[in-house]
Coordinates of C-alpha atoms in Angstrom, one line a residue:
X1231 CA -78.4 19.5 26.1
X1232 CA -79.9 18.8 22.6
X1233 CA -80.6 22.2 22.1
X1234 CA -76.8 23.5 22.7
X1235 CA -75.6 20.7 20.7
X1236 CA -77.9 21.8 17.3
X1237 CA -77.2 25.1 18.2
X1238 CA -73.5 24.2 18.7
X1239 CA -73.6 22.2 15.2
X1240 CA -75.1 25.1 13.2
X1241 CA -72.7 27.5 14.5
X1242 CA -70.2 25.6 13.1
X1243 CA -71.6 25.4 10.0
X1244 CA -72.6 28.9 10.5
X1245 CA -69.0 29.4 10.5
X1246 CA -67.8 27.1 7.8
X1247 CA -70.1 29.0 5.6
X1248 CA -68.7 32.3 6.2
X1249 CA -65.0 31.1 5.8
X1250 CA -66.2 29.7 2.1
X1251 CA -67.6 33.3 1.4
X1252 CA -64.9 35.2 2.7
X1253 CA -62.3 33.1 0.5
X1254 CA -64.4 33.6 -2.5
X1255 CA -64.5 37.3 -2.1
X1256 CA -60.8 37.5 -1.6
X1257 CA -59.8 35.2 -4.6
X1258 CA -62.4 37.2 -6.9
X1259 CA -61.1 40.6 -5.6
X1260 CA -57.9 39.4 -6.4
X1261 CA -57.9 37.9 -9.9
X1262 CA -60.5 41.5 -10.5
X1263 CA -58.1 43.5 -9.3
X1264 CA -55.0 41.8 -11.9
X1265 CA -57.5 42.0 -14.8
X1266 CA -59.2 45.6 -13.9
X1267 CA -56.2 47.4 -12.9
X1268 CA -54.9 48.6 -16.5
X1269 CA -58.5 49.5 -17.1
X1270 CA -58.7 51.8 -13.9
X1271 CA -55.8 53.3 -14.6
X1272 CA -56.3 55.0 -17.7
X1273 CA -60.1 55.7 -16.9
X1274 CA -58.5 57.2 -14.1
X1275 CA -56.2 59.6 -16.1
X1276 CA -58.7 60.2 -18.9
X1277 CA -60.9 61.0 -15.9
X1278 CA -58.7 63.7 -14.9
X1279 CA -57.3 64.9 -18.1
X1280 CA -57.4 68.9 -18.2
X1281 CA -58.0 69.0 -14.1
X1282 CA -55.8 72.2 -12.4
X1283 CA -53.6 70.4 -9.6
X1284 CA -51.9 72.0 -6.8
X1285 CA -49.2 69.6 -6.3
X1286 CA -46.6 70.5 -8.3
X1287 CA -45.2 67.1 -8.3
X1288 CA -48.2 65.6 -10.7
X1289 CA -47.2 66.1 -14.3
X1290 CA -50.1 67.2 -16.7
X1291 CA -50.8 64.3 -19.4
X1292 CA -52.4 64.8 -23.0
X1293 CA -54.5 61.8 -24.5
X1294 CA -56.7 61.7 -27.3
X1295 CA -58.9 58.6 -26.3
X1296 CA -58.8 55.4 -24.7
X1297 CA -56.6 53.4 -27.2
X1298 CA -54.1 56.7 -27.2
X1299 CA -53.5 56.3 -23.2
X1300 CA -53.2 52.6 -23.5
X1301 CA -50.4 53.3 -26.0
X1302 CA -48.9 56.6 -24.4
X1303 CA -48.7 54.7 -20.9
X1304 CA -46.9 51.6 -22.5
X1305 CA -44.4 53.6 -24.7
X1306 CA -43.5 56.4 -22.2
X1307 CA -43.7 54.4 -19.0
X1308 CA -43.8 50.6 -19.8
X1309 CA -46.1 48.1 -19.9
X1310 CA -46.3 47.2 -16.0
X1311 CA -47.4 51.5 -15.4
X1312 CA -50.4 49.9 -16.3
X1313 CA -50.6 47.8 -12.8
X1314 CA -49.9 51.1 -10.8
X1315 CA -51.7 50.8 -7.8
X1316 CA -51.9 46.9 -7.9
X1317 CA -50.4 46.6 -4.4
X1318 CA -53.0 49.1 -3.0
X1319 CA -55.6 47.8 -4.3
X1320 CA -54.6 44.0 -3.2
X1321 CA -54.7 45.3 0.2
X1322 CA -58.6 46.8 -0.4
X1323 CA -59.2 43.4 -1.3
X1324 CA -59.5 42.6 2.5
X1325 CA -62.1 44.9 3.1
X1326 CA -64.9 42.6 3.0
X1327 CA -63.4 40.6 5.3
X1328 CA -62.6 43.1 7.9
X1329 CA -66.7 44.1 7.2
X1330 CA -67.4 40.2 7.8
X1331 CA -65.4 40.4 10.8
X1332 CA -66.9 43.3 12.8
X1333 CA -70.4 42.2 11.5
X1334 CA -69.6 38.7 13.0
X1335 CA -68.2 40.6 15.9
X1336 CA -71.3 43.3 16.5
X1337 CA -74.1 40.0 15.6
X1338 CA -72.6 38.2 18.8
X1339 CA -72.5 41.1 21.5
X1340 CA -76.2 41.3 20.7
X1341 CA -77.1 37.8 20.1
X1342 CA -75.7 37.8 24.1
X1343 CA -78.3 40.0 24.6
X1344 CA -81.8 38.4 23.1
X1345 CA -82.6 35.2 21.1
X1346 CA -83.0 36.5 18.0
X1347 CA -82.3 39.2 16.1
X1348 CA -84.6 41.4 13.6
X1349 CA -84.6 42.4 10.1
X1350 CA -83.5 45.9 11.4
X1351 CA -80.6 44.8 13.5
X1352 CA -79.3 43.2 10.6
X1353 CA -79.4 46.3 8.6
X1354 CA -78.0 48.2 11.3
X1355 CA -75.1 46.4 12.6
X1356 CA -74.5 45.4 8.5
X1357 CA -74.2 49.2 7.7
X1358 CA -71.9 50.0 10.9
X1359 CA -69.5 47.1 10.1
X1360 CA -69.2 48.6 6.3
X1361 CA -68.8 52.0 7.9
X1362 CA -65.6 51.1 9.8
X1363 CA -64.6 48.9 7.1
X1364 CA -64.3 51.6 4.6
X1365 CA -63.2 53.9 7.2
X1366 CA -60.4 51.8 8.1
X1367 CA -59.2 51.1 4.2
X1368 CA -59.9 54.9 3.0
X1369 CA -56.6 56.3 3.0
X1370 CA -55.1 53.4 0.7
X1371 CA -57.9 54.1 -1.6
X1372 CA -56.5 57.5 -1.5
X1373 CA -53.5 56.2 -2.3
X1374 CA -54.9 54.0 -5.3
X1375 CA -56.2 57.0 -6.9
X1376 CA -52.9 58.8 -6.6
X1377 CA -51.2 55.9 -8.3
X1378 CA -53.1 55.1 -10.8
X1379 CA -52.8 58.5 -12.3
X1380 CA -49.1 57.6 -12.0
X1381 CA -47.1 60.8 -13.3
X1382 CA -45.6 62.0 -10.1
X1383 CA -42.4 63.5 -10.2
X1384 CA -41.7 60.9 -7.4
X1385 CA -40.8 58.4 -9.6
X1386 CA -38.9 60.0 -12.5
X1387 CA -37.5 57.0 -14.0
X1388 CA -41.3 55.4 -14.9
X1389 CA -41.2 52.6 -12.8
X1390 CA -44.3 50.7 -11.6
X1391 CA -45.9 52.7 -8.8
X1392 CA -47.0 50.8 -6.1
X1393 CA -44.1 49.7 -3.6
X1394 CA -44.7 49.8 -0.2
X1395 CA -42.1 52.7 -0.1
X1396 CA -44.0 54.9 -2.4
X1397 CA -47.0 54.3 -0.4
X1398 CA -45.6 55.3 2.9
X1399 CA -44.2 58.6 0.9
X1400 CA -47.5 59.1 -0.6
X1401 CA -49.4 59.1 2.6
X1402 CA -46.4 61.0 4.2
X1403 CA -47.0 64.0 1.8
X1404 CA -50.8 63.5 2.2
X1405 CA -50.6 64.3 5.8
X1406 CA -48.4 66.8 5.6
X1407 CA -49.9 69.8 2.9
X1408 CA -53.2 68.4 4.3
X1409 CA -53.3 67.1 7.5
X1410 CA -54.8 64.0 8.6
X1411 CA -58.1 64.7 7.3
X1412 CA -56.4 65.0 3.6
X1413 CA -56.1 61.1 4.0
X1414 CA -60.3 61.3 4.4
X1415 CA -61.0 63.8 1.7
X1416 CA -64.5 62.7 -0.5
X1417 CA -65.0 59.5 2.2
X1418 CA -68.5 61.1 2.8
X1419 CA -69.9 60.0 -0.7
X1420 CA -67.8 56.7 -0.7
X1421 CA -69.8 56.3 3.0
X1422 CA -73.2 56.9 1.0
X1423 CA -72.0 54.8 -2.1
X1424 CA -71.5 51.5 0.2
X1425 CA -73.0 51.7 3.3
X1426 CA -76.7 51.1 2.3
X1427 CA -75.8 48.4 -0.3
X1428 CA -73.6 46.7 2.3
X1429 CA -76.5 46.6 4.8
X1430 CA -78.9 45.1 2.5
X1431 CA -76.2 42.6 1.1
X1432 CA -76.3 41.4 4.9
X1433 CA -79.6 41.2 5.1
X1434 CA -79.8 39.0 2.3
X1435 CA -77.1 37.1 3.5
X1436 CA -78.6 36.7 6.9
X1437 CA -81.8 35.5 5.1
X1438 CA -80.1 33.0 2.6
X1439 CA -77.7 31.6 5.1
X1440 CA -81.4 30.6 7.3
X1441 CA -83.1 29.6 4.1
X1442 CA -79.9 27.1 3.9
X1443 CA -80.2 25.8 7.5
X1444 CA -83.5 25.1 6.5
X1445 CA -83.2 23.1 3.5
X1446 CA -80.5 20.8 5.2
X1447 CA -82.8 20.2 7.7
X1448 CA -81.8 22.4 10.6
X1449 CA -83.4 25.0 12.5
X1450 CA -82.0 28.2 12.7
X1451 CA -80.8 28.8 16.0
X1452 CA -81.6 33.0 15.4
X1453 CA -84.2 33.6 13.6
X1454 CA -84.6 37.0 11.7

């Protein structure tokens, strides 16, 4: 019995502990996202500046350097073109959450399984959960990107990009000249890009989150 109950009491705080990170990472990927956003958007268009696109509805745009765009974007378009893609990107901001969920999820079908799990099954499942994290949210990064470049014939007038209407259109198109797969396109090196970091980022976590338990005196029901 006193072994359920500590194990009981640290799952709790097991728990508690990964509500307090997941609020931090969505409150800093929100206020990042509000500061960042006019940022991304112009390295976005300088980015592509000169690229050959075969959708006719993206208008070609001419800037001379990073203070040129800033000013080009907020004469021609307004001040709040410099958000575009703000609602997109709020969404994204969940990603780490829905990675925190699955690894939670994929932890506790094998914790059902053994006592304890290894180094390497925290790697693993920490990589997997990432993997259908960033599966999952791909198509609104598409989406981002699209936005943030921001002169689309869709939206003549200049207003802010980024209403759940233009999304649905966006994605619409996407589909459509493309196919589903067009939502995917380039998700093989965003795959490489995250995957590994978000495996060892879990497998720090795993170890800190112990090293905790520890210190306040508890012993960690799973050891890694």
């Amino acid at each position: 019995m006193e072994y359920w109950y500590v194990a009981l009491k640290q799952q709790s705080k097991a728990d508690i502990l990964l509500s307090f990170f997941l609020s931090i990472f969505l409150v800093k990927g929100v206020v990042n996202v509000l500061l960042t956003t006019p940022l991304w958007v112009v390295n976005t268009r300088l980015k592509l500046q000169g690229a050959k696109f075969r959708n006719e509805d993206i208008v070609p745009t001419n800037y001379k350097g990073i203070i040129d765009a800033f000013h080009q974007i907020i004469r021609d378009e307004g001040i709040l073109a410099l958000w575009n893609g703000t609602f997109p990107s709020l969404l994204l901001v969940f990603n780490p959450a829905i990675q925190f969920m699955f690894y939670e999820g994929l932890k506790r079908q094998l914790l059902k399984k053994r006592m304890k799990l290894s180094s390497l099954d925290v790697f693993i499942i920490g990589a997997v959960a990432k993997a259908i994290a960033t599966t999952v949210t791909y198509p609104m990064q598409t989406v981002q990107s699209i936005l943030r470049f921001g002169r689309h014939r869709l939206n003549p007038e200049n207003r802010t990009l980024g209403s759940l209407r233009n999304i649905l259109y966006l994605l619409h198109q996407r589909v459509r000249r493309f196919g589903i797969m067009g939502l995917y396109k380039g998700l093989e090196a965003k795959l490489l890009q995250t995957v590994l970091t978000a495996a060892l980022m879990f497998l720090v976590y795993e170890k800190l989150t112990a090293a905790t338990f520890t210190v306040m005196g508890l012993k960690s029901a799973h050891k890694h």
